[in-house]
Coordinates of C-alpha atoms in Angstrom, one line a residue:
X1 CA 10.6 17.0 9.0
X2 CA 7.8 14.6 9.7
X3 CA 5.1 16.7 11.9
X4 CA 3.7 15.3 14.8
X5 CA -0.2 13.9 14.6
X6 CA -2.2 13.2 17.1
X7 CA -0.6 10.7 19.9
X8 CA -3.3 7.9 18.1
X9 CA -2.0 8.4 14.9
X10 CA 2.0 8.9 15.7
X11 CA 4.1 10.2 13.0
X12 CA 2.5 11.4 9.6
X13 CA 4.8 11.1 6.6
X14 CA 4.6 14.2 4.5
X15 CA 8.3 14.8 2.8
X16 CA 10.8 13.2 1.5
X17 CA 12.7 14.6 4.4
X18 CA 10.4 12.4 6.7
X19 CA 11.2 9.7 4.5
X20 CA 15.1 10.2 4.9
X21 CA 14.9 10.7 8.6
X22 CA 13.1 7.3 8.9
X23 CA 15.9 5.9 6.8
X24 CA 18.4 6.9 9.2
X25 CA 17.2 5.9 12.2
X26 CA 16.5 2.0 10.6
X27 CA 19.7 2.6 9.0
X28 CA 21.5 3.2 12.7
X29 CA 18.9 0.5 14.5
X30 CA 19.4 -2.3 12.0
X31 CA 23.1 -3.2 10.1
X32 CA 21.4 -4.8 7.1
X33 CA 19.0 -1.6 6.3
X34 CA 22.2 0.0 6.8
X35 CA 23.7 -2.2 3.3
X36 CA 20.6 -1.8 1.7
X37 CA 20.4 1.7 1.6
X38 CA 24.0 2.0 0.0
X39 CA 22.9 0.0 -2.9
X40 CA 19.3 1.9 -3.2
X41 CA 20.5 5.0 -2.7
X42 CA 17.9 7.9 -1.3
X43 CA 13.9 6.4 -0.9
X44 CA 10.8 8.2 -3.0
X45 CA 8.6 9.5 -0.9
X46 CA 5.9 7.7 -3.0
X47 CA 2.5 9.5 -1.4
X48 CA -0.7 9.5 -2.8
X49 CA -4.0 11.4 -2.5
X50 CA -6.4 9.6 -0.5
X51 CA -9.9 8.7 -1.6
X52 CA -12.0 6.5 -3.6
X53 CA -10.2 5.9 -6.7
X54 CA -7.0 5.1 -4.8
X55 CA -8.7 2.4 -3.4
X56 CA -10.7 1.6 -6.7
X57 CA -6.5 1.1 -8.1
X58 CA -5.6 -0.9 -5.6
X59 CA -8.4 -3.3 -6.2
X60 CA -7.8 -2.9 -9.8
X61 CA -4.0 -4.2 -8.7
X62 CA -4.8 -7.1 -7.2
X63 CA -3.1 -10.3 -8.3
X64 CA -1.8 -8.6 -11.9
X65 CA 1.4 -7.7 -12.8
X66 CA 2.0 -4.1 -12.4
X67 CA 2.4 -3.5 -16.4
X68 CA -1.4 -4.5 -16.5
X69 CA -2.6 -3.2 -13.8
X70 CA -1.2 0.2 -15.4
X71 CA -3.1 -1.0 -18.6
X72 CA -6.2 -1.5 -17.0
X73 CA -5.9 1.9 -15.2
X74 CA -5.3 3.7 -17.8
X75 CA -8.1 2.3 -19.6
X76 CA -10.8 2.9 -16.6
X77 CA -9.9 6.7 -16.5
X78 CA -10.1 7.2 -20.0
X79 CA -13.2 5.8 -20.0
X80 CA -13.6 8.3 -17.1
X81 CA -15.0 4.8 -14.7
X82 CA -12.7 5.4 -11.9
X83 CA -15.8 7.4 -9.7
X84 CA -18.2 5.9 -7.1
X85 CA -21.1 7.0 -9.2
X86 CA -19.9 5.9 -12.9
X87 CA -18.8 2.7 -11.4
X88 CA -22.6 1.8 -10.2
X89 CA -24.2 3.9 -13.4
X90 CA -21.7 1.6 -15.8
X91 CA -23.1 -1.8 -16.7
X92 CA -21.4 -4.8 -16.3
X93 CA -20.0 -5.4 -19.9
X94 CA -18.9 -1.6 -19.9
X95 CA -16.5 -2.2 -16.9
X96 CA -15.6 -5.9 -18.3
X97 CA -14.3 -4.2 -21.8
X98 CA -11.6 -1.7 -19.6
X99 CA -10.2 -5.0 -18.1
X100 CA -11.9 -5.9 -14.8
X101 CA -12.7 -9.2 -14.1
X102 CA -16.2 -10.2 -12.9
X103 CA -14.8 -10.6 -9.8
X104 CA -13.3 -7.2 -9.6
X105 CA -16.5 -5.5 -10.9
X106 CA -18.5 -6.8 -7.9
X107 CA -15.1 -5.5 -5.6
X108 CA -16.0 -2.1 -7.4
X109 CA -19.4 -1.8 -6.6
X110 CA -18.9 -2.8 -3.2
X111 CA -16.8 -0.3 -2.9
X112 CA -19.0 2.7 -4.5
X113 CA -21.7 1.2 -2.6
X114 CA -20.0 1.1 1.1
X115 CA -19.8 5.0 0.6
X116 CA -17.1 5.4 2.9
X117 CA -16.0 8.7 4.5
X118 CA -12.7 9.2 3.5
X119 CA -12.0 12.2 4.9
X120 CA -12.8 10.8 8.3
X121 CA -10.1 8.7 8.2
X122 CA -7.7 11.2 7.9
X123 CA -7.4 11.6 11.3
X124 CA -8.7 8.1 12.5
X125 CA -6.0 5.5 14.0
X126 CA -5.0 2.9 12.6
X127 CA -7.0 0.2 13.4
X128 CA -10.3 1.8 12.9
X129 CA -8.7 2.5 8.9
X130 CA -8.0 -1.1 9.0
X131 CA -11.9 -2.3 10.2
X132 CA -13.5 0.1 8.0
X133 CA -11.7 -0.9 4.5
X134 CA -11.9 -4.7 5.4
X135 CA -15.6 -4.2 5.7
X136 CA -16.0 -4.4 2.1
X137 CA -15.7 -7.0 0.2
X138 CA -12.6 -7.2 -2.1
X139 CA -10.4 -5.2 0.6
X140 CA -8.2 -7.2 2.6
X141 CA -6.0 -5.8 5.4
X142 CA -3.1 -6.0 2.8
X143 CA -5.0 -3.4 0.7
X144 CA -5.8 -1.4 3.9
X145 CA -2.1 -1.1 4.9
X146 CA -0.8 0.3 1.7
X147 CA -4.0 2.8 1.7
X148 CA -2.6 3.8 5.4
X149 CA 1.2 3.9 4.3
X150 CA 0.6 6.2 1.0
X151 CA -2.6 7.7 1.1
X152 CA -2.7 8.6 4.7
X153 CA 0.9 8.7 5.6
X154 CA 1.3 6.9 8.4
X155 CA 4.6 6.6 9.2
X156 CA 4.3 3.2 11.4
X157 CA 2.1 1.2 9.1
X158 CA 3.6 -2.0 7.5
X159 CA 2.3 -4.4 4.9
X160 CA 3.7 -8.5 6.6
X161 CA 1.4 -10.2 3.7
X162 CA 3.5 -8.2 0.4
X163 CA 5.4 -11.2 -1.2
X164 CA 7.8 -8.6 -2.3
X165 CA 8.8 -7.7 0.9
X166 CA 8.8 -11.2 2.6
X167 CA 10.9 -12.2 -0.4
X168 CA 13.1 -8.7 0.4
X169 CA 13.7 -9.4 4.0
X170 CA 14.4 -13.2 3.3
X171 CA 17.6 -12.2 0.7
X172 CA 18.3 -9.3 3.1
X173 CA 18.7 -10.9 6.5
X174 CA 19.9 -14.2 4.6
X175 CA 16.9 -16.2 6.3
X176 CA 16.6 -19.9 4.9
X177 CA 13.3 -19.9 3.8
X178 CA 10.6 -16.4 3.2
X179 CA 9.0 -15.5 6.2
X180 CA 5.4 -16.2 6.2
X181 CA 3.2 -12.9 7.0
X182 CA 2.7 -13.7 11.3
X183 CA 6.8 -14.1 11.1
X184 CA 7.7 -10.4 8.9
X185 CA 5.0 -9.1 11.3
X186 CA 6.4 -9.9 14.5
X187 CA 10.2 -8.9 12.7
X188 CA 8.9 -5.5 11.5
X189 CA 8.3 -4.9 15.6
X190 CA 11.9 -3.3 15.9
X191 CA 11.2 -1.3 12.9
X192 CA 8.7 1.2 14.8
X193 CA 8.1 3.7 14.9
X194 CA 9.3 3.5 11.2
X195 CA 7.5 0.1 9.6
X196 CA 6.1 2.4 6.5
X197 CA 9.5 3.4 5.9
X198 CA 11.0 0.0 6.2
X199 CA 8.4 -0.9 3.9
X200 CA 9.9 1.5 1.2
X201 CA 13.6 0.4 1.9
X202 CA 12.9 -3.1 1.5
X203 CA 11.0 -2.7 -1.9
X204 CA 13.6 -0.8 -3.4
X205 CA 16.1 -3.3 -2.1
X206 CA 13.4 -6.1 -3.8
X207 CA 13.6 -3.8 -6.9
X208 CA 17.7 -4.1 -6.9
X209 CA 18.4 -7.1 -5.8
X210 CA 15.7 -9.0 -7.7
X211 CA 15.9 -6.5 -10.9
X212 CA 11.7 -6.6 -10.6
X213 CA 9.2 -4.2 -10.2
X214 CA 8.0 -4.1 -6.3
X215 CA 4.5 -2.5 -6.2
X216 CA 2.7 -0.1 -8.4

C-alpha cells in the first residue's frame, strides 16, 4: 500500500501495490482507463533512485529517440561521466565523443554546477521540486515532473507537455485533435489524487495502441 507522506507531499508511490491501487481507483472514476487497462494489463511500477545522474539522463533524453538516448547513456557511464565532478573535470570534446551535443554539454555543467541538494527534496512539495530544477538551465518543468513521478514518487504529479501522453489521451478519449499541454492539464484534474499513475496507464496504452516506445 502506498504510505502516507506528509499532507504537503500527499501520497508517495513506493510498490507496485501503490501502483495497482491507483489503477483502480482511475479504473472505477474514469470508463476509458477502465478499457485501457484490459488491453495493458497490470502497470510497472517504473521508480528510480533519485539524484544527480537521474537528472543528468533525463537531459541526456531530451529530444532523441529512446534507442539513442540508451546509446548515449551507456556510453557516458562507461566512460564513468555520469558524476557532477567528472562532468566539470571532463573537457568539452571528451563529453562531445560519448554523444552530447554542445548544447547538452552546457545543460550538464549547469547542472553539476547548480549543486543541488537532492536529498532535500525528498520531502519538499511539489512546487518547490518544480522551482528548484527549472532554475537550471536545460531543465524544463517537463523534466521536473518525471524527476517527481519516478525519482521521488509522488503519486499526484503529471507530465501535460509529454507528446506521448497528449497523443494517448487523444486516441483514448477519441478527442478530434491532441490536446495541447494547458488542455491535458486541466483534463488530468479528475485524475487526482492519482495523475502519476494516470501518467503510467496512458503510456502503456501509447505503447499498445501506437506499437511505440513511450519514454525511457
Amino acid at each position: 500500500m502506498a504510505k502516507i507522506g506528509e499532507p504537503r507531499l500527499g501520497r508517495i508511490i513506493t510498490t507496485d501495490a501503490c501502483v495497482a491501487e491507483g489503477a483502480a481507483w482511475l479504473a472505477q472514476a474514469e470508463p476509458g482507463f477502465a478499457q485501457a487497462l484490459e488491453l495493458t494489463g497490470p502497470l510497472p511500477l517504473r521508480l528510480k533512485p533519485d539524484g544527480f545522474d537521474q537528472l543528468l539522463s533525463a537531459i541526456v533524453s531530451q529530444q532523441v529517440s529512446v534507442a539513442a538516448a540508451n546509446a548515449i547513456w551507456k556510453r557516458m557511464r562507461d566512460a564513468r561521466l555520469t558524476g557532477p565532478r567528472k562532468i566539470m573535470w571532463a573537457s568539452d570534446d571528451e563529453l562531445r565523443a560519448v554523444g552530447l551535443s554542445r548544447q547538452k554539454v552546457k545543460y550538464a555543467r549547469a547542472l553539476a554546477e547548480a549543486r543541488i541538494n537532492f536529498k532535500s527534496l525528498r520531502d519538499a512539495p511539489n512546487d518547490e521540486v518544480f522551482a528548484t530544477l527549472t532554475q537550471v538551465s536545460g531543465i524544463g518543468i517537463w523534466t521536473a515532473e518525471i524527476y517527481a513521478m519516478f525519482s521521488l514518487g509522488r503519486a499526484d504529479v503529471f507530465a501535460p507537455g509529454d507528446l506521448a501522453l497528449q497523443e494517448a489521451a487523444r486516441v483514448l478519449f477519441d478527442l478530434e485533435a491532441r490536446p495541447k499541454e494547458k488542455a491535458l492539464r486541466e483534463m488530468a484534474e479528475a485524475w487526482s489524487p492519482w495523475r502519476a499513475v494516470a501518467a503510467r496507464l496512458l503510456w502503456a496504452y501509447y505503447h499498445v495502441a501506437k506499437d511505440r516506445e513511450g519514454i525511457r
